[in-house]
């Protein structure tokens, strides 16, 4: 381990709480609370409300903001499709059809691959390092700087942790077995998979089960045990692979109309931003509890857990980083954000290998061996 | 991996947001905001203010609450010793000398070992699973139920992640090398270490360096790279061991006087609780960034990274779980909380081994091998 930590200098990163100015400002104007305006926002979620945990992140934040402002600042949450389809959520925020959206940046890589780097890219940061990068290593600032050109700003507002690698009708024992497989997978992950011989398919959640059942597709990735169990894939595609190399730590964001944000009183900005932080940690904790239960239940129902073969992981890794170099050529935003992100990833992984990973590695192994 | 997931049923855990009632209540009383009272609380931190990250968690929460309430609810933060010594923080909250404290539950194991179970015990939960257990698997409710007898209530309000195993003047190559070592380490960890032949010593932070320098002690544990670097241990005890088997995921808590909490308007309760969530995720993100930088700096200054020997880890594991059985005999609170905690730990570890750990394991290894 020692040898991996190189003896060289480091970039000193600024790590600001980002709220000092607001806090100081409110001290000088203690009367604002009395004149707190009634504000109503509409939020479009990128998710259907039956995905209760990920959809629930917006509900959680809205409930907190309402409670903190005595009902004066109310955010009404709509599921995907109620106001606009999920794919138009960012345009709706930029055009002020809604003030705010709660969705995944990587849904919008059709506009620019840089949309994905704030949320999740293959072989990217895990959940802890996503938060570290976004909150305190310049990630959110870099992402916001890019989003400005698309008329929105963003704040982290949810996390799933490492997801599962999807459901397959047949076992995958090597890279060769992936050739020609029709898999429901999209975005950057779909780009990587297509380089491995997979034929990526885009299907909404509700269409996956019938497509798998009819054999129109051979495999599908969705989220993790809790959300996957409800869609019943284990009944028709029993091989459940891990991990999702494309979503090692998904961050869900709140995307906000900057003009509407600026109009808010400082108290409401602070309430919103604090509620976003709370929604982020709350969703991760909720998924970690629900998935712990669901994985046991799925195995009890016959799901067959399988690790993705090593040659699949290795080839995907190689192709992913080749793809990122190509993105640097065609997306100026990617070219700007990616080098710092990559450096943070390298150094963050080095540190995590020392204490965090060696702790997990020991206790996970010891618990399995000793059954205590 | 498959075989470790047992095919059996699971306890369905209730996972409530805990704020539904408050949110509904404020809807019925929208006028409260206009009559928001001016409230001043005093907070005693368990830490000196030169430990800026861990001490800063209380400052962060206080700033947020002030900003959200337009300066009407102000919490003044005092460092350890300014109002009461760190060891009296809980008594000060219970006796209403201060309304709130920000400190580690395990500092109070002299009263009852159950104080440690909410914060960190050897070979316990990692950072993610601490949050999962406390927020959504009944952990906080169980901890609060115990704390009621000590006149306080608690909410998570900060995290360090897995810490380091401390600084040693000489290399430790086996369990045998620990015999007779005088080490600055306290609480449950000290109890485990003493069963390994270590002579635990209790010393405040400022006394550690001179004691190490004079050879009064042979080793000392503190926190992690960022906090440790400032105390300069690398100059006199260059062997830096990992991981801290006794703090795989420390949660710092806000301890609150229940009577003062009840007196708060619902808006302020919501603001406080949301700020606590934010302080929790913020401190972890901050430590993850600062430690990433500090570990590189320390190695550059000559710190020698070493893993704790396998026989040390194994014997400590065995002794820790034997100790927990003894605690069950002498502490009714421990006996009540521990079985559910242990079951959650077992099932949480099982799930984490599947996706999260296999993702980390692959990417950490691939990054080191490919340097990308």
PDB file of C-alpha atoms in Angstrom, chain A residues 45-192:
ATOM      1  CA  UNK A  45     -39.183  14.579 -10.820  1.00  0.00           C
ATOM      2  CA  UNK A  46     -37.286  12.430 -13.293  1.00  0.00           C
ATOM      3  CA  UNK A  47     -38.894   9.364 -11.714  1.00  0.00           C
ATOM      4  CA  UNK A  48     -42.312   7.734 -11.355  1.00  0.00           C
ATOM      5  CA  UNK A  49     -43.698   7.839  -7.830  1.00  0.00           C
ATOM      6  CA  UNK A  50     -43.657   4.043  -7.528  1.00  0.00           C
ATOM      7  CA  UNK A  51     -39.844   4.288  -7.302  1.00  0.00           C
ATOM      8  CA  UNK A  52     -40.592   5.609  -3.847  1.00  0.00           C
ATOM      9  CA  UNK A  53     -37.032   6.009  -2.568  1.00  0.00           C
ATOM     10  CA  UNK A  54     -35.542   7.955  -5.467  1.00  0.00           C
ATOM     11  CA  UNK A  55     -38.778   9.858  -6.153  1.00  0.00           C
ATOM     12  CA  UNK A  56     -39.115  10.362  -2.400  1.00  0.00           C
ATOM     13  CA  UNK A  57     -35.939  12.442  -2.264  1.00  0.00           C
ATOM     14  CA  UNK A  58     -37.815  15.407  -3.728  1.00  0.00           C
ATOM     15  CA  UNK A  59     -40.751  14.835  -1.384  1.00  0.00           C
ATOM     16  CA  UNK A  60     -38.373  14.724   1.595  1.00  0.00           C
ATOM     17  CA  UNK A  61     -36.735  18.044   0.618  1.00  0.00           C
ATOM     18  CA  UNK A  62     -40.113  19.679  -0.058  1.00  0.00           C
ATOM     19  CA  UNK A  63     -41.485  18.529   3.324  1.00  0.00           C
ATOM     20  CA  UNK A  64     -38.433  19.878   5.119  1.00  0.00           C
ATOM     21  CA  UNK A  65     -38.606  23.261   3.393  1.00  0.00           C
ATOM     22  CA  UNK A  66     -42.311  23.534   4.148  1.00  0.00           C
ATOM     23  CA  UNK A  67     -41.765  22.636   7.800  1.00  0.00           C
ATOM     24  CA  UNK A  68     -38.842  25.038   8.196  1.00  0.00           C
ATOM     25  CA  UNK A  69     -40.748  27.976   6.714  1.00  0.00           C
ATOM     26  CA  UNK A  70     -44.040  27.342   8.483  1.00  0.00           C
ATOM     27  CA  UNK A  71     -45.682  26.409   5.190  1.00  0.00           C
ATOM     28  CA  UNK A  72     -44.704  29.646   3.468  1.00  0.00           C
ATOM     29  CA  UNK A  73     -42.342  28.101   0.922  1.00  0.00           C
ATOM     30  CA  UNK A  74     -44.076  25.174  -0.672  1.00  0.00           C
ATOM     31  CA  UNK A  75     -42.697  22.947  -3.400  1.00  0.00           C
ATOM     32  CA  UNK A  76     -45.228  20.769  -5.165  1.00  0.00           C
ATOM     33  CA  UNK A  77     -43.681  17.545  -6.435  1.00  0.00           C
ATOM     34  CA  UNK A  78     -44.861  16.014  -9.726  1.00  0.00           C
ATOM     35  CA  UNK A  79     -43.758  12.644 -11.000  1.00  0.00           C
ATOM     36  CA  UNK A  80     -42.087  12.279 -14.408  1.00  0.00           C
ATOM     37  CA  UNK A  81     -44.573  12.903 -17.206  1.00  0.00           C
ATOM     38  CA  UNK A  82     -47.128  14.813 -15.177  1.00  0.00           C
ATOM     39  CA  UNK A  83     -45.898  18.231 -16.341  1.00  0.00           C
ATOM     40  CA  UNK A  84     -43.213  17.251 -18.849  1.00  0.00           C
ATOM     41  CA  UNK A  85     -41.635  13.901 -19.815  1.00  0.00           C
ATOM     42  CA  UNK A  86     -38.464  13.036 -17.878  1.00  0.00           C
ATOM     43  CA  UNK A  87     -36.285  13.811 -20.873  1.00  0.00           C
ATOM     44  CA  UNK A  88     -37.499  17.410 -20.952  1.00  0.00           C
ATOM     45  CA  UNK A  89     -37.009  18.186 -17.268  1.00  0.00           C
ATOM     46  CA  UNK A  90     -33.939  20.390 -17.772  1.00  0.00           C
ATOM     47  CA  UNK A  91     -35.511  22.337 -20.645  1.00  0.00           C
ATOM     48  CA  UNK A  92     -38.567  22.878 -18.453  1.00  0.00           C
ATOM     49  CA  UNK A  93     -36.373  24.327 -15.679  1.00  0.00           C
ATOM     50  CA  UNK A  94     -34.325  26.479 -18.077  1.00  0.00           C
ATOM     51  CA  UNK A  95     -37.530  27.753 -19.714  1.00  0.00           C
ATOM     52  CA  UNK A  96     -39.168  28.309 -16.308  1.00  0.00           C
ATOM     53  CA  UNK A  97     -42.099  25.972 -16.951  1.00  0.00           C
ATOM     54  CA  UNK A  98     -41.105  24.627 -13.540  1.00  0.00           C
ATOM     55  CA  UNK A  99     -38.681  26.221 -11.076  1.00  0.00           C
ATOM     56  CA  UNK A 100     -36.918  23.002 -10.147  1.00  0.00           C
ATOM     57  CA  UNK A 101     -36.336  19.395 -11.183  1.00  0.00           C
ATOM     58  CA  UNK A 102     -34.997  16.350  -9.315  1.00  0.00           C
ATOM     59  CA  UNK A 103     -33.301  13.960 -11.698  1.00  0.00           C
ATOM     60  CA  UNK A 104     -30.048  12.427 -12.957  1.00  0.00           C
ATOM     61  CA  UNK A 105     -27.606  14.532 -14.946  1.00  0.00           C
ATOM     62  CA  UNK A 106     -26.652  11.546 -17.092  1.00  0.00           C
ATOM     63  CA  UNK A 107     -30.133  11.437 -18.619  1.00  0.00           C
ATOM     64  CA  UNK A 108     -29.045  14.436 -20.684  1.00  0.00           C
ATOM     65  CA  UNK A 109     -25.828  13.191 -22.295  1.00  0.00           C
ATOM     66  CA  UNK A 110     -27.568  13.579 -25.669  1.00  0.00           C
ATOM     67  CA  UNK A 111     -26.948  17.306 -25.225  1.00  0.00           C
ATOM     68  CA  UNK A 112     -23.364  16.927 -23.937  1.00  0.00           C
ATOM     69  CA  UNK A 113     -21.485  14.041 -22.260  1.00  0.00           C
ATOM     70  CA  UNK A 114     -20.438  16.460 -19.506  1.00  0.00           C
ATOM     71  CA  UNK A 115     -23.940  16.150 -18.041  1.00  0.00           C
ATOM     72  CA  UNK A 116     -22.913  12.693 -16.803  1.00  0.00           C
ATOM     73  CA  UNK A 117     -19.771  13.656 -14.934  1.00  0.00           C
ATOM     74  CA  UNK A 118     -21.676  15.249 -12.040  1.00  0.00           C
ATOM     75  CA  UNK A 119     -23.908  12.215 -11.544  1.00  0.00           C
ATOM     76  CA  UNK A 120     -22.116   8.980 -12.497  1.00  0.00           C
ATOM     77  CA  UNK A 121     -19.822   7.693 -15.228  1.00  0.00           C
ATOM     78  CA  UNK A 122     -18.459   4.166 -15.631  1.00  0.00           C
ATOM     79  CA  UNK A 123     -15.667   3.376 -13.146  1.00  0.00           C
ATOM     80  CA  UNK A 124     -16.171   6.758 -11.491  1.00  0.00           C
ATOM     81  CA  UNK A 125     -16.295   7.837  -7.856  1.00  0.00           C
ATOM     82  CA  UNK A 126     -18.107   5.884  -5.155  1.00  0.00           C
ATOM     83  CA  UNK A 127     -20.810   7.506  -3.039  1.00  0.00           C
ATOM     84  CA  UNK A 128     -18.479   9.014  -0.411  1.00  0.00           C
ATOM     85  CA  UNK A 129     -16.088  10.411  -2.993  1.00  0.00           C
ATOM     86  CA  UNK A 130     -18.951  11.822  -5.077  1.00  0.00           C
ATOM     87  CA  UNK A 131     -19.952  13.934  -2.084  1.00  0.00           C
ATOM     88  CA  UNK A 132     -16.348  14.850  -1.321  1.00  0.00           C
ATOM     89  CA  UNK A 133     -15.712  15.984  -4.893  1.00  0.00           C
ATOM     90  CA  UNK A 134     -19.014  17.809  -5.347  1.00  0.00           C
ATOM     91  CA  UNK A 135     -19.141  19.563  -1.963  1.00  0.00           C
ATOM     92  CA  UNK A 136     -15.505  20.280  -1.196  1.00  0.00           C
ATOM     93  CA  UNK A 137     -13.160  19.646  -4.101  1.00  0.00           C
ATOM     94  CA  UNK A 138     -14.629  22.002  -6.687  1.00  0.00           C
ATOM     95  CA  UNK A 139     -16.936  19.484  -8.358  1.00  0.00           C
ATOM     96  CA  UNK A 140     -20.179  21.346  -7.886  1.00  0.00           C
ATOM     97  CA  UNK A 141     -18.638  24.626  -8.977  1.00  0.00           C
ATOM     98  CA  UNK A 142     -17.255  23.004 -12.143  1.00  0.00           C
ATOM     99  CA  UNK A 143     -20.590  21.310 -12.870  1.00  0.00           C
ATOM    100  CA  UNK A 144     -22.512  24.550 -12.297  1.00  0.00           C
ATOM    101  CA  UNK A 145     -20.146  26.467 -14.536  1.00  0.00           C
ATOM    102  CA  UNK A 146     -20.977  24.034 -17.341  1.00  0.00           C
ATOM    103  CA  UNK A 147     -24.719  24.025 -16.554  1.00  0.00           C
ATOM    104  CA  UNK A 148     -24.851  27.809 -16.831  1.00  0.00           C
ATOM    105  CA  UNK A 149     -24.747  27.418 -20.613  1.00  0.00           C
ATOM    106  CA  UNK A 150     -27.822  25.228 -20.360  1.00  0.00           C
ATOM    107  CA  UNK A 151     -29.759  27.697 -18.225  1.00  0.00           C
ATOM    108  CA  UNK A 152     -29.761  25.756 -14.960  1.00  0.00           C
ATOM    109  CA  UNK A 153     -27.821  25.333 -11.713  1.00  0.00           C
ATOM    110  CA  UNK A 154     -27.558  22.140  -9.671  1.00  0.00           C
ATOM    111  CA  UNK A 155     -27.106  20.815  -6.129  1.00  0.00           C
ATOM    112  CA  UNK A 156     -26.633  17.199  -4.992  1.00  0.00           C
ATOM    113  CA  UNK A 157     -29.891  15.805  -3.645  1.00  0.00           C
ATOM    114  CA  UNK A 158     -29.757  12.024  -3.421  1.00  0.00           C
ATOM    115  CA  UNK A 159     -27.594   8.957  -3.880  1.00  0.00           C
ATOM    116  CA  UNK A 160     -28.083   5.258  -4.535  1.00  0.00           C
ATOM    117  CA  UNK A 161     -24.624   3.888  -3.759  1.00  0.00           C
ATOM    118  CA  UNK A 162     -23.137   1.235  -6.001  1.00  0.00           C
ATOM    119  CA  UNK A 163     -25.836  -0.300  -8.147  1.00  0.00           C
ATOM    120  CA  UNK A 164     -26.226  -3.816  -9.522  1.00  0.00           C
ATOM    121  CA  UNK A 165     -25.006  -4.910 -12.944  1.00  0.00           C
ATOM    122  CA  UNK A 166     -28.376  -6.034 -14.217  1.00  0.00           C
ATOM    123  CA  UNK A 167     -30.474  -9.101 -14.915  1.00  0.00           C
ATOM    124  CA  UNK A 168     -29.515 -11.619 -17.599  1.00  0.00           C
ATOM    125  CA  UNK A 169     -31.563 -14.475 -19.037  1.00  0.00           C
ATOM    126  CA  UNK A 170     -28.388 -16.509 -19.553  1.00  0.00           C
ATOM    127  CA  UNK A 171     -25.116 -16.698 -17.653  1.00  0.00           C
ATOM    128  CA  UNK A 172     -22.253 -14.513 -18.841  1.00  0.00           C
ATOM    129  CA  UNK A 173     -19.000 -16.383 -18.309  1.00  0.00           C
ATOM    130  CA  UNK A 174     -16.712 -14.260 -20.451  1.00  0.00           C
ATOM    131  CA  UNK A 175     -16.551 -11.216 -22.666  1.00  0.00           C
ATOM    132  CA  UNK A 176     -17.430 -13.461 -25.598  1.00  0.00           C
ATOM    133  CA  UNK A 177     -20.846 -14.188 -24.066  1.00  0.00           C
ATOM    134  CA  UNK A 178     -21.766 -10.497 -24.287  1.00  0.00           C
ATOM    135  CA  UNK A 179     -21.476 -10.325 -28.085  1.00  0.00           C
ATOM    136  CA  UNK A 180     -24.851  -9.613 -29.643  1.00  0.00           C
ATOM    137  CA  UNK A 181     -26.675  -9.461 -26.294  1.00  0.00           C
ATOM    138  CA  UNK A 182     -29.558  -7.000 -26.467  1.00  0.00           C
ATOM    139  CA  UNK A 183     -29.480  -5.124 -23.184  1.00  0.00           C
ATOM    140  CA  UNK A 184     -31.616  -2.346 -21.812  1.00  0.00           C
ATOM    141  CA  UNK A 185     -28.914   0.195 -20.909  1.00  0.00           C
ATOM    142  CA  UNK A 186     -28.450   3.826 -21.915  1.00  0.00           C
ATOM    143  CA  UNK A 187     -26.137   6.836 -22.010  1.00  0.00           C
ATOM    144  CA  UNK A 188     -22.386   6.587 -21.423  1.00  0.00           C
ATOM    145  CA  UNK A 189     -22.833   3.047 -20.056  1.00  0.00           C
ATOM    146  CA  UNK A 190     -24.576   2.096 -23.314  1.00  0.00           C
ATOM    147  CA  UNK A 191     -21.656   3.561 -25.283  1.00  0.00           C
ATOM    148  CA  UNK A 192     -19.184   1.435 -23.319  1.00  0.00           C
TER     149      UNK A 192
END
